[in-house]
Amino acid sequence: MIESNHRRTPSNGAVGAPNPIQLKAELSLKRLQPRLETLWAAEQADEKLTHEFDVRLAEHWPELFELLFDLYGNRYDFFYHLEQILLTAATAWLHRPESLRNLDRQRINEPDWFSSEKVVGGALYVDLFSDNLGQLRESIGYFKELGLTYLHLMPLFAVRPGDNDGGYAISNYRSVDPRLGTIDDLRLLADELRAAGITLVLDFVFNHTSDDHLWAQSAQAGIQEYQDFYYIFPDRRIPDQYEKTLREIFPTVRRGNFTWHDGMEQWVWTTFNSFQWDLNYSNPSVFRAMLEEMFFIADTGVDALRLDAVAFIWKEMGTSCENLPKAHLLIRAFNKLARIATPSLLFKSEAIVHPDDVVKYISDEECQISYNPTLMALLWESLATRKVDLLVRSLSHRHELPKQTAWVNYLRCHDDIGWTFDDADAAALGINAYDHRQFLNRFYTGQFPNSFARGVPFQENIETGDMRIAGTLASLAGLELAIEQDSPEQRDLALRRMLLLQNITLSIGGIPLIYLGEEWGMLNDYDFVMDPAKAGDTRWVHRPKMQWEFLKDLGDDVGSRDGSIRKSIFRSLQRMISVRKSLPALSGQAMELVSTGNPHVLCFLRYHDGHRLIVAANFSEFPQTLTGNVLRTAGLGRFFQDAITGETFRTSEDLHLQPYQYLWLSRV
Ligand code: GLC
Ligand code: GLC
């Protein structure tokens, strides 16, 4: 439901009488109806299709209207934009490929299909993984072998020449980067993935366009209509006022959030790189234009759109311009329009912000799924400290989500690690958040004594002491160090750490997301500095090219620890994924923490439909003990079996966990 419930109260106190906003909504739709009829007639639309549209419109219109009215109702031309938005949605439905309309019809009845334990995700860059979209089709067998059912392709649309922020500086949302292929290649890939049971996730980079997008070019040519698509200012007066309350996201790129444009001789709002121009959503033309792009992208065969940089899409003077209430209204409006025109489409939130703000984007009215940056950061925190207290504290009040939504649990992605845990959660445990972040930064850059990690700093801010961490899972978990030191012991520990972390993302509730390359222990690649378009951005250290030659010797001795390290990682992860899929208790989000009295052991119960599973994980390199009684009371039984190894345990004895060992225990 929309937050502003107060406006729904009938003004005259009569039960059931529509409130003023609902009356406005009804009247507007009545007035717009003839426009819709004209469109249907012009398009010679099938009656069955228009009927389906009308049913959904009737259901969602009142809320959509209210959202748009909140956002744009004070504009003199509100009604014009309302009409345009409605017609855009109607056209989108008519032109939607029939195969996707069938998917829509199916998913309306199973809106939380993504909560299943059978869903396992992967993310990759097309060029780095397989050169192009055509060749990526040939990797479908590989994804199936690993057990993936969800694939996020990093941005693959046309980009500006030179630095393009890994695809996030888009110059045309309707054409694929020619180096990767064509829109038809994308459509073909989506079809083949679907046939193989793999859903497709693409980015909706809607906070900004590249400086060479047609809209930005038109702005540069001096066309006012397009200058109004962005935040453009003739002098520093207004930027300086905004700047007083803004954070700097990329301080090593440029100080502040605005970039001087020589051609226009004006300042442009650029939250990220100077060539990424923030769109101005206070202008309804921008909303409608991006809506069209969204429908276009959805129709290539996308199941979920990753809403990039969601936190930044609404700006107001005197605020941080992050996570503002109207950012939520905007996403809800996009969501409503998807419900009407592309109902199977899901949104995934990319809000790498304070945990209190992360959850605000998650609901079936907004983003149904969301990155879980707090879990990600705290898993790394636990690995460094060998203690799970901060993780447990955070999980205790932050894991639960609204119905029909899910976390996307990941360890690494194409971006950095920021220590976005809550300071108060830390303080409650006597941890000073500032000092702790300093420690974590030193630890993960390998500067802390005996650190096993080999990460590198990203966006170090000398003024604030702030820093984020870049590096691959394997390098951060100790494999790079083990190889440097040629140490079989370190190698074994690194392997255990990687699998321990994967074990948690595979079991804690939500969609596990593997950043491809993790499955064989991809290390940092320091050669990015040779490419001038990449040298300034250390995140490229964890975006290496896929090394297929490493995978030639995979063999089929599942679970073996004596083969190559890559083989061990791959086979162990593959096995864990397939075991996950066999455990109905891992469906959904329900999770209860189990207190063990042991500061190194994370233990929780997962349950669903009468199935129960206890996960126990040792975050230290020393053996740990759990009393059998803990298991007995949480698992309601006396004999348990680990689903991964088949080993059995009795609660009359203590449970001994090896270094970094994890167990998935169910009653036998
Ligand atoms: C998102 C992306 C990141 C990019 C930024 C700007 O945070 O994940 O890679 O730099 O948006 O588009
Ligand atoms: C974006 C950036 C990421 C940064 C975050 C900060 O997600 O990609 O690097 O940490 O914003 O809010």
XYZ file of C-alpha atoms and ligand atoms in Angstrom:
692
model
C 0.000 0.000 0.000
C 1.074 3.559 -0.544
C 2.596 5.116 2.532
C 0.458 8.233 2.513
C -2.545 6.390 3.861
C -4.028 9.418 5.507
C -5.182 10.728 2.172
C -7.281 7.624 1.692
C -9.539 8.425 4.636
C -12.927 9.527 3.361
C -13.151 13.276 3.945
C -16.829 13.283 4.889
C -16.442 10.368 7.280
C -18.846 8.200 5.277
C -17.789 4.562 5.163
C -16.697 3.509 1.694
C -17.053 6.929 0.103
C -14.121 7.520 -2.229
C -11.702 10.168 -1.043
C -10.905 13.194 -3.188
C -7.839 11.642 -4.766
C -9.762 8.542 -5.758
C -12.439 10.702 -7.326
C -9.750 12.503 -9.292
C -8.333 9.147 -10.382
C -11.709 7.870 -11.560
C -12.595 11.037 -13.376
C -9.206 11.184 -15.085
C -9.506 7.629 -16.294
C -12.999 8.333 -17.623
C -11.651 11.321 -19.505
C -8.716 9.332 -20.860
C -10.815 6.378 -21.954
C -11.568 7.794 -25.427
C -7.830 8.250 -26.041
C -7.322 4.607 -25.180
C -10.163 3.595 -27.514
C -8.556 5.599 -30.317
C -5.291 3.815 -29.731
C -6.920 0.380 -29.704
C -8.723 1.230 -32.954
C -5.617 2.610 -34.647
C -3.667 -0.482 -33.669
C -6.564 -2.804 -34.544
C -6.001 -4.351 -31.172
C -7.308 -7.795 -30.378
C -10.227 -7.600 -27.959
C -8.817 -10.265 -25.694
C -5.662 -8.193 -25.269
C -7.461 -4.946 -24.588
C -9.675 -6.709 -22.090
C -6.678 -8.081 -20.186
C -5.182 -4.612 -20.145
C -8.402 -3.025 -18.913
C -8.700 -5.488 -16.048
C -5.186 -4.719 -14.825
C -5.630 -1.007 -15.394
C -8.776 -0.995 -13.285
C -6.894 -2.764 -10.524
C -3.802 -0.576 -10.495
C -4.969 2.790 -11.784
C -6.062 4.328 -8.465
C -2.638 3.808 -6.919
C -0.755 4.707 -10.066
C -2.727 7.916 -10.327
C -2.024 8.799 -6.719
C 1.707 8.193 -7.172
C 1.900 10.303 -10.305
C -0.234 12.979 -8.720
C 2.133 13.117 -5.729
C 5.095 13.383 -8.056
C 3.768 15.656 -10.770
C 0.270 16.851 -9.786
C 1.419 20.431 -9.285
C 2.492 20.807 -12.920
C 0.347 22.858 -15.276
C 0.649 20.047 -17.849
C 0.019 17.130 -15.502
C -2.918 15.778 -17.466
C -0.939 15.732 -20.696
C 1.786 13.660 -19.064
C -0.759 11.365 -17.477
C -2.200 10.669 -20.897
C 1.205 10.058 -22.413
C 2.128 7.643 -19.637
C -1.103 5.708 -20.037
C -0.689 5.460 -23.797
C 2.921 4.371 -23.393
C 1.787 1.510 -21.158
C -1.034 0.490 -23.493
C 1.279 0.480 -26.503
C 3.830 -1.547 -24.584
C 1.272 -4.256 -23.808
C 0.086 -4.416 -27.420
C 3.602 -4.739 -28.740
C 4.825 -7.170 -26.111
C 5.933 -10.465 -27.677
C 3.277 -13.127 -27.208
C 5.745 -15.477 -25.510
C 6.301 -12.851 -22.817
C 2.579 -12.174 -22.514
C 2.192 -15.869 -21.785
C 4.836 -15.593 -19.128
C 2.924 -12.623 -17.699
C -0.252 -14.690 -17.510
C 1.600 -17.491 -15.773
C 3.515 -15.374 -13.256
C 0.466 -13.409 -12.158
C -0.456 -16.670 -10.447
C 2.965 -17.364 -8.969
C 4.291 -13.936 -8.036
C 6.945 -15.296 -5.656
C 8.482 -17.906 -7.965
C 11.912 -16.465 -7.109
C 11.598 -17.606 -3.467
C 12.145 -21.223 -4.392
C 15.217 -23.100 -3.173
C 15.650 -24.090 -6.813
C 16.630 -20.547 -7.797
C 20.377 -19.886 -7.940
C 21.870 -16.852 -9.662
C 25.035 -15.885 -11.476
C 26.339 -12.567 -12.807
C 28.868 -11.879 -15.535
C 30.220 -9.435 -18.100
C 29.467 -10.700 -21.597
C 32.748 -9.479 -23.119
C 34.917 -10.791 -20.289
C 33.138 -14.108 -20.040
C 32.538 -15.102 -23.633
C 33.478 -12.160 -25.879
C 29.964 -11.719 -27.250
C 26.306 -12.682 -26.963
C 26.524 -15.329 -29.666
C 29.227 -17.205 -27.830
C 27.466 -16.765 -24.537
C 24.707 -19.021 -25.877
C 27.299 -21.740 -26.056
C 27.907 -21.408 -22.317
C 24.358 -22.294 -21.360
C 25.526 -25.851 -20.764
C 28.146 -24.523 -18.348
C 25.533 -22.560 -16.373
C 23.368 -25.651 -16.167
C 26.280 -27.769 -15.073
C 26.964 -25.348 -12.239
C 23.251 -25.235 -11.403
C 22.370 -21.639 -12.254
C 18.758 -20.702 -12.971
C 19.124 -16.926 -13.037
C 21.653 -14.944 -15.002
C 22.492 -11.259 -14.600
C 24.358 -9.876 -17.576
C 26.248 -6.720 -16.757
C 25.209 -3.729 -18.896
C 25.489 -4.579 -22.570
C 23.908 -1.600 -24.287
C 25.661 0.904 -26.528
C 28.113 3.005 -24.549
C 30.244 6.080 -25.042
C 33.757 5.613 -26.459
C 36.602 5.336 -23.947
C 35.755 4.930 -20.269
C 32.150 3.807 -19.893
C 32.107 2.732 -16.237
C 31.862 -0.939 -17.125
C 28.810 -0.353 -19.306
C 27.010 1.996 -16.901
C 27.394 5.022 -19.211
C 24.727 4.155 -21.756
C 24.353 6.124 -24.956
C 21.423 4.146 -26.354
C 19.131 1.807 -24.446
C 17.802 0.306 -27.663
C 20.949 -1.025 -29.182
C 23.479 -3.480 -27.940
C 27.152 -2.529 -27.844
C 28.183 -3.665 -31.366
C 31.224 -5.426 -29.909
C 28.820 -7.758 -28.093
C 26.209 -8.274 -30.782
C 22.780 -6.975 -31.669
C 19.375 -6.657 -30.055
C 18.351 -9.763 -31.961
C 21.275 -11.675 -30.464
C 20.033 -10.589 -27.055
C 16.489 -11.733 -27.827
C 17.756 -15.070 -29.080
C 19.873 -15.554 -25.988
C 16.924 -14.711 -23.733
C 14.802 -17.316 -25.538
C 17.448 -19.981 -25.252
C 18.079 -19.215 -21.602
C 14.367 -19.474 -20.892
C 14.181 -22.792 -22.701
C 17.026 -23.972 -20.467
C 15.187 -22.845 -17.325
C 17.356 -19.778 -16.763
C 15.789 -16.375 -16.131
C 17.453 -13.239 -17.437
C 18.311 -10.142 -15.417
C 19.519 -6.926 -17.032
C 20.289 -3.509 -15.663
C 17.954 -0.575 -15.910
C 20.483 2.240 -15.627
C 17.921 4.961 -15.062
C 19.659 7.401 -12.731
C 21.879 8.756 -15.483
C 22.740 8.522 -19.157
C 26.079 8.834 -20.815
C 27.092 12.315 -21.950
C 26.716 11.155 -25.558
C 23.158 9.866 -25.268
C 20.884 11.637 -27.775
C 19.171 13.535 -24.951
C 22.515 14.762 -23.620
C 23.666 15.660 -27.105
C 20.486 17.625 -27.666
C 21.094 19.387 -24.377
C 24.611 20.205 -25.520
C 23.178 21.581 -28.749
C 21.342 24.083 -26.589
C 17.830 22.614 -26.876
C 16.089 23.662 -23.692
C 13.628 20.758 -23.725
C 16.576 18.378 -23.330
C 18.562 20.553 -20.974
C 15.527 20.025 -18.749
C 16.207 16.273 -18.852
C 19.244 16.854 -16.656
C 20.359 19.122 -13.839
C 22.214 21.896 -15.618
C 23.276 25.181 -14.028
C 24.931 28.291 -15.488
C 27.117 28.979 -12.442
C 28.116 27.565 -9.045
C 25.372 29.285 -7.093
C 22.889 26.400 -6.930
C 25.431 23.570 -7.152
C 27.232 25.055 -4.146
C 24.004 25.087 -2.176
C 23.304 21.465 -3.014
C 26.900 20.513 -2.338
C 26.568 21.510 1.327
C 24.569 18.367 2.107
C 25.825 15.888 -0.513
C 28.154 12.930 -0.122
C 30.903 12.336 -2.644
C 30.540 8.962 -4.305
C 33.617 8.961 -6.520
C 35.972 11.414 -4.758
C 39.026 10.245 -6.670
C 37.324 10.964 -9.997
C 36.475 14.544 -9.153
C 35.640 16.499 -6.022
C 31.958 17.239 -5.564
C 28.991 16.157 -7.618
C 29.010 18.588 -10.530
C 31.050 18.734 -13.703
C 31.810 21.784 -15.808
C 30.887 21.258 -19.443
C 33.039 23.313 -21.766
C 30.724 23.195 -24.763
C 27.618 24.343 -22.910
C 29.628 26.404 -20.448
C 27.418 25.084 -17.704
C 27.603 22.798 -14.685
C 26.027 19.341 -14.920
C 25.018 17.113 -12.010
C 27.156 13.986 -12.196
C 26.923 11.841 -9.068
C 29.256 9.184 -10.456
C 31.759 9.742 -13.255
C 31.837 13.130 -14.960
C 30.477 11.566 -18.142
C 27.395 10.113 -16.384
C 24.718 12.800 -16.334
C 22.036 12.452 -13.683
C 18.504 12.499 -15.082
C 16.027 14.987 -13.698
C 12.955 13.019 -12.615
C 11.186 16.099 -11.358
C 10.474 16.496 -15.080
C 7.647 14.083 -16.037
C 8.976 13.906 -19.613
C 12.030 12.137 -18.208
C 9.842 9.665 -16.366
C 7.852 8.890 -19.483
C 10.899 8.689 -21.736
C 12.627 6.240 -19.379
C 9.405 4.265 -19.069
C 9.532 3.659 -22.801
C 13.131 2.528 -22.544
C 12.179 0.249 -19.669
C 9.449 -1.443 -21.681
C 11.798 -1.816 -24.615
C 14.425 -3.535 -22.479
C 11.810 -5.722 -20.774
C 10.570 -6.910 -24.155
C 13.937 -8.296 -25.147
C 13.030 -11.127 -22.770
C 14.017 -9.887 -19.341
C 12.576 -11.417 -16.162
C 13.992 -8.881 -13.736
C 15.516 -5.446 -14.067
C 18.281 -4.436 -11.715
C 17.470 -0.829 -10.826
C 20.875 0.763 -10.812
C 21.766 3.440 -8.265
C 18.159 3.638 -6.970
C 19.134 5.705 -3.970
C 20.074 8.708 -6.077
C 17.130 9.229 -8.421
C 15.402 12.085 -6.598
C 17.096 15.297 -5.450
C 15.986 18.030 -3.097
C 17.958 21.006 -1.900
C 19.114 20.762 1.690
C 19.047 16.952 1.764
C 21.625 14.261 1.030
C 19.674 13.587 -2.181
C 19.805 9.904 -1.330
C 16.871 7.674 -0.375
C 14.359 10.511 -0.528
C 10.649 9.655 -0.161
C 10.000 10.622 -3.763
C 12.630 8.166 -4.978
C 10.326 5.506 -3.560
C 7.261 7.013 -5.215
C 9.087 6.966 -8.537
C 10.006 3.301 -8.247
C 6.466 2.477 -7.168
C 5.131 4.280 -10.197
C 7.461 2.307 -12.478
C 6.374 -0.844 -10.653
C 2.659 -0.093 -11.113
C 3.212 0.499 -14.809
C 5.037 -2.810 -15.046
C 2.120 -4.533 -13.285
C -0.168 -3.060 -15.961
C 1.907 -3.538 -19.117
C 4.579 -6.166 -18.388
C 3.234 -7.949 -15.303
C 5.873 -10.644 -15.022
C 8.675 -8.096 -14.764
C 10.421 -7.891 -11.397
C 12.619 -5.166 -9.987
C 15.824 -5.745 -8.119
C 17.083 -2.897 -5.972
C 20.691 -1.816 -6.011
C 20.819 0.357 -2.924
C 24.231 0.052 -1.343
C 23.361 2.291 1.565
C 22.654 2.153 5.291
C 20.685 -1.011 6.174
C 17.698 1.023 7.385
C 17.485 2.529 3.920
C 18.173 -0.674 1.988
C 14.962 -2.315 3.233
C 12.786 0.637 2.315
C 13.094 -0.281 -1.346
C 11.888 -3.828 -0.784
C 8.208 -4.663 -1.153
C 6.070 -6.170 -3.849
C 4.957 -2.598 -4.613
C 8.517 -1.452 -5.170
C 11.469 -3.811 -5.681
C 10.571 -7.450 -5.086
C 14.209 -8.441 -4.715
C 17.253 -6.579 -3.471
C 20.956 -6.964 -3.071
C 21.788 -7.696 0.556
C 24.836 -5.469 1.051
C 24.681 -5.660 4.849
C 24.954 -9.443 4.890
C 27.725 -9.259 2.308
C 29.778 -6.787 4.339
C 29.188 -8.594 7.621
C 30.189 -11.980 6.248
C 33.530 -10.420 5.366
C 33.603 -8.757 8.759
C 33.074 -12.109 10.479
C 35.766 -13.714 8.389
C 38.254 -11.038 9.448
C 37.346 -11.027 13.155
C 36.521 -14.760 13.365
C 33.492 -13.662 15.373
C 29.873 -13.635 14.396
C 28.438 -11.235 16.986
C 27.921 -8.244 14.700
C 26.532 -10.464 11.971
C 24.143 -12.114 14.422
C 23.029 -8.799 15.841
C 22.305 -7.461 12.391
C 20.510 -10.618 11.256
C 18.406 -10.605 14.408
C 16.469 -7.542 13.337
C 17.330 -7.000 9.697
C 16.859 -10.274 7.857
C 13.089 -10.454 7.791
C 11.396 -9.050 4.703
C 7.819 -8.416 3.598
C 5.882 -11.210 1.902
C 6.653 -11.950 -1.731
C 10.094 -10.410 -1.630
C 13.568 -11.861 -1.309
C 17.136 -10.943 -0.596
C 19.752 -11.495 -3.231
C 22.684 -12.786 -1.217
C 26.122 -12.292 -2.663
C 29.748 -12.168 -1.589
C 31.332 -10.230 -4.402
C 30.013 -8.392 -7.412
C 31.507 -6.042 -9.982
C 31.535 -3.266 -7.348
C 33.544 -2.616 -4.222
C 32.810 -3.680 -0.648
C 31.646 -0.826 1.561
C 31.289 -1.342 5.320
C 27.654 -0.293 5.398
C 26.742 -1.904 8.718
C 24.823 0.159 11.259
C 26.932 2.074 13.793
C 24.358 1.476 16.525
C 24.423 -2.287 15.920
C 28.174 -2.073 16.426
C 27.937 0.210 19.473
C 25.518 -2.200 21.150
C 28.367 -4.716 21.138
C 30.946 -2.202 22.324
C 32.438 -1.833 18.847
C 33.465 1.626 17.685
C 32.219 1.739 14.106
C 34.817 4.209 12.812
C 37.738 2.266 14.250
C 36.243 -0.999 13.121
C 35.958 0.207 9.536
C 39.573 1.333 9.686
C 40.512 -2.116 10.907
C 38.514 -3.821 8.155
C 40.115 -1.624 5.519
C 43.574 -2.449 6.837
C 42.691 -6.115 7.073
C 41.306 -6.424 3.563
C 44.137 -4.462 1.989
C 46.534 -6.870 3.659
C 48.052 -4.230 5.935
C 46.902 -5.714 9.199
C 49.404 -8.176 10.703
C 48.680 -11.747 9.607
C 45.886 -10.742 7.291
C 45.173 -13.384 4.668
C 43.491 -10.874 2.337
C 44.819 -9.249 -0.814
C 42.353 -6.464 -1.590
C 43.082 -2.971 -2.880
C 41.597 0.373 -1.850
C 38.775 1.888 -3.893
C 37.830 5.594 -3.693
C 40.001 6.388 -0.730
C 38.916 9.770 0.612
C 41.892 11.370 2.298
C 39.692 13.963 4.002
C 37.221 11.603 5.639
C 39.462 8.550 5.910
C 36.734 6.642 4.078
C 37.709 3.799 1.793
C 36.067 0.830 0.101
C 37.646 -2.456 -0.914
C 38.145 -4.048 -4.312
C 39.235 -7.644 -4.875
C 37.925 -11.051 -5.887
C 36.452 -13.561 -3.483
C 39.503 -15.797 -3.790
C 42.047 -13.000 -3.295
C 40.162 -11.606 -0.308
C 39.740 -15.061 1.216
C 43.443 -15.869 1.126
C 44.082 -17.812 -2.053
C 46.353 -15.189 -3.556
C 48.484 -15.136 -0.426
C 48.559 -18.951 -0.332
C 49.837 -19.059 -3.901
C 52.414 -16.319 -3.187
C 53.654 -18.284 -0.192
C 53.257 -21.604 -1.958
C 51.590 -22.880 1.178
C 49.311 -25.943 1.007
C 47.970 -25.111 4.498
C 47.006 -21.582 3.491
C 45.535 -22.924 0.291
C 43.337 -25.292 2.228
C 42.217 -22.533 4.594
C 41.426 -20.218 1.673
C 39.328 -22.921 0.048
C 37.466 -23.487 3.284
C 36.812 -19.769 3.722
C 35.408 -19.403 0.219
C 33.102 -22.363 0.640
C 32.021 -21.264 4.109
C 30.863 -17.912 2.769
C 29.132 -19.516 -0.216
C 27.477 -21.930 2.159
C 25.837 -19.070 4.028
C 24.600 -17.223 0.940
C 23.197 -20.532 -0.321
C 21.292 -21.231 2.860
C 20.334 -18.088 4.772
C 17.214 -17.277 2.769
C 16.863 -15.591 -0.602
C 18.505 -15.897 -3.979
C 22.205 -16.756 -3.847
C 24.143 -14.848 -6.501
C 27.517 -16.055 -7.692
C 29.785 -13.580 -9.434
C 31.130 -15.816 -12.170
C 34.759 -16.657 -11.762
C 34.120 -17.351 -8.074
C 33.264 -20.902 -8.973
C 36.902 -21.601 -9.792
C 38.657 -19.132 -7.515
C 39.450 -16.291 -9.890
C 42.223 -14.098 -8.477
C 42.773 -10.350 -8.721
C 44.035 -9.188 -12.077
C 46.402 -6.247 -11.734
C 46.819 -5.699 -15.467
C 43.836 -3.369 -15.692
C 46.241 -0.483 -15.081
C 47.619 -0.973 -18.598
C 44.312 0.100 -20.089
C 43.960 3.881 -19.766
C 40.162 3.593 -19.784
C 40.343 1.385 -16.697
C 43.473 2.453 -14.851
C 41.682 5.028 -12.690
C 39.135 2.584 -11.284
C 40.478 -0.187 -9.050
C 37.220 -2.160 -9.292
C 38.720 -3.547 -12.504
C 41.031 -5.631 -10.324
C 38.101 -7.953 -9.735
C 36.781 -7.909 -13.296
C 39.223 -10.166 -15.130
C 38.652 -12.069 -18.309
C 37.314 -15.601 -17.942
C 40.120 -18.132 -18.193
C 38.458 -21.116 -19.770
C 41.741 -22.999 -19.978
C 41.580 -23.359 -16.184
C 38.403 -25.351 -16.478
C 39.567 -27.929 -18.966
C 40.660 -30.357 -16.262
C 37.459 -30.349 -14.215
C 37.056 -34.113 -14.293
C 34.087 -35.697 -12.566
C 35.292 -36.787 -9.148
C 32.806 -34.654 -7.290
C 33.957 -33.241 -3.969
C 37.538 -34.300 -4.408
C 40.051 -32.227 -2.507
C 43.128 -33.665 -4.109
C 42.798 -32.316 -7.634
C 43.614 -28.787 -8.637
C 42.342 -26.061 -6.359
C 40.080 -24.784 -9.142
C 38.547 -28.191 -9.544
C 37.941 -28.424 -5.796
C 36.227 -25.070 -5.673
C 34.080 -25.783 -8.691
C 33.028 -29.258 -7.642
C 32.344 -28.294 -4.023
C 30.252 -25.306 -5.023
C 28.417 -27.290 -7.643
C 27.615 -29.937 -5.074
C 26.400 -27.378 -2.522
C 24.130 -25.827 -5.142
C 22.586 -29.155 -6.027
C 22.089 -30.023 -2.354
C 20.433 -26.645 -1.772
C 17.963 -27.418 -4.523
C 17.013 -30.679 -2.798
C 16.135 -29.001 0.507
C 12.630 -27.483 0.657
C 13.474 -25.977 4.068
C 15.668 -23.510 2.172
C 12.725 -22.045 0.294
C 11.478 -18.583 1.296
C 13.033 -16.264 3.836
C 12.002 -17.663 7.236
C 15.090 -17.886 9.432
C 15.581 -18.115 13.176
C 18.920 -17.574 14.815
C 20.066 -20.269 17.212
C 22.197 -19.078 20.067
C 25.178 -21.347 20.557
C 27.177 -19.582 23.247
C 30.156 -19.929 20.926
C 31.255 -16.553 19.486
C 32.796 -18.172 16.405
C 29.824 -20.199 15.277
C 26.878 -18.923 13.297
C 23.870 -21.134 13.734
C 20.363 -20.692 12.391
C 17.250 -22.627 11.621
C 15.532 -22.541 8.243
C 11.985 -23.781 7.940
C 9.330 -23.971 5.308
C 6.185 -26.052 4.915
C 7.033 -28.364 7.803
C 10.651 -28.838 6.688
C 13.452 -27.802 9.033
C 17.167 -27.424 8.521
C 19.847 -26.245 10.913
C 22.866 -24.475 9.521
C 25.989 -24.344 11.681
C 29.117 -22.587 10.469
C 32.492 -22.090 12.105
C 34.075 -18.751 11.219
C 37.430 -19.539 12.770
C 40.469 -21.547 11.695
C 40.309 -23.504 14.961
C 37.979 -26.390 15.770
C 34.873 -25.377 17.695
C 32.358 -27.241 19.776
C 28.592 -27.004 20.048
C 26.697 -28.814 22.751
C 24.341 -31.472 21.479
C 21.578 -29.830 23.454
C 21.638 -26.755 21.205
C 20.952 -28.997 18.261
C 18.288 -30.984 20.054
C 16.231 -27.977 21.079
C 16.546 -26.151 17.770
C 16.129 -29.172 15.544
C 13.582 -31.010 17.667
C 15.260 -34.370 17.359
C 18.068 -36.565 18.625
C 19.737 -37.718 15.435
C 20.810 -35.452 12.615
C 22.429 -35.819 9.233
C 24.515 -33.315 7.314
C 22.951 -32.973 3.875
C 26.293 -32.133 2.290
C 28.504 -34.961 3.526
C 25.913 -37.467 4.763
C 27.666 -37.597 8.144
C 25.355 -38.275 11.090
C 25.341 -36.733 14.579
C 23.661 -37.618 17.843
C 22.676 -34.930 20.318
C 23.854 -36.989 23.269
C 27.357 -35.906 22.249
C 28.981 -32.571 21.561
C 29.237 -31.491 17.980
C 32.774 -30.785 16.772
C 33.245 -28.376 13.916
C 36.495 -28.378 11.946
C 38.141 -25.078 10.961
C 35.640 -23.156 8.811
C 33.362 -26.165 8.683
C 29.673 -25.753 7.839
C 26.837 -28.217 8.282
C 23.315 -28.452 6.921
C 21.603 -30.639 9.475
C 18.220 -32.242 9.281
C 16.615 -34.687 11.643
C 16.800 -38.360 10.801
C 25.983 1.252 -9.777
C 26.873 0.249 -10.442
C 28.269 0.764 -10.495
C 28.275 2.062 -11.249
C 27.274 3.029 -10.658
C 27.010 4.135 -11.608
O 26.315 1.441 -8.465
O 26.806 -0.968 -9.769
O 29.137 -0.148 -11.083
O 29.553 2.625 -11.170
O 26.015 2.449 -10.458
O 26.251 3.661 -12.694
C 27.244 2.817 -5.981
C 28.661 2.570 -6.365
C 29.414 1.936 -5.275
C 29.307 2.779 -4.065
C 27.881 3.097 -3.763
C 27.852 4.122 -2.706
O 26.592 1.637 -5.711
O 28.730 1.721 -7.446
O 30.741 1.858 -5.630
O 29.895 2.145 -2.985
O 27.205 3.603 -4.875
O 26.568 4.482 -2.398
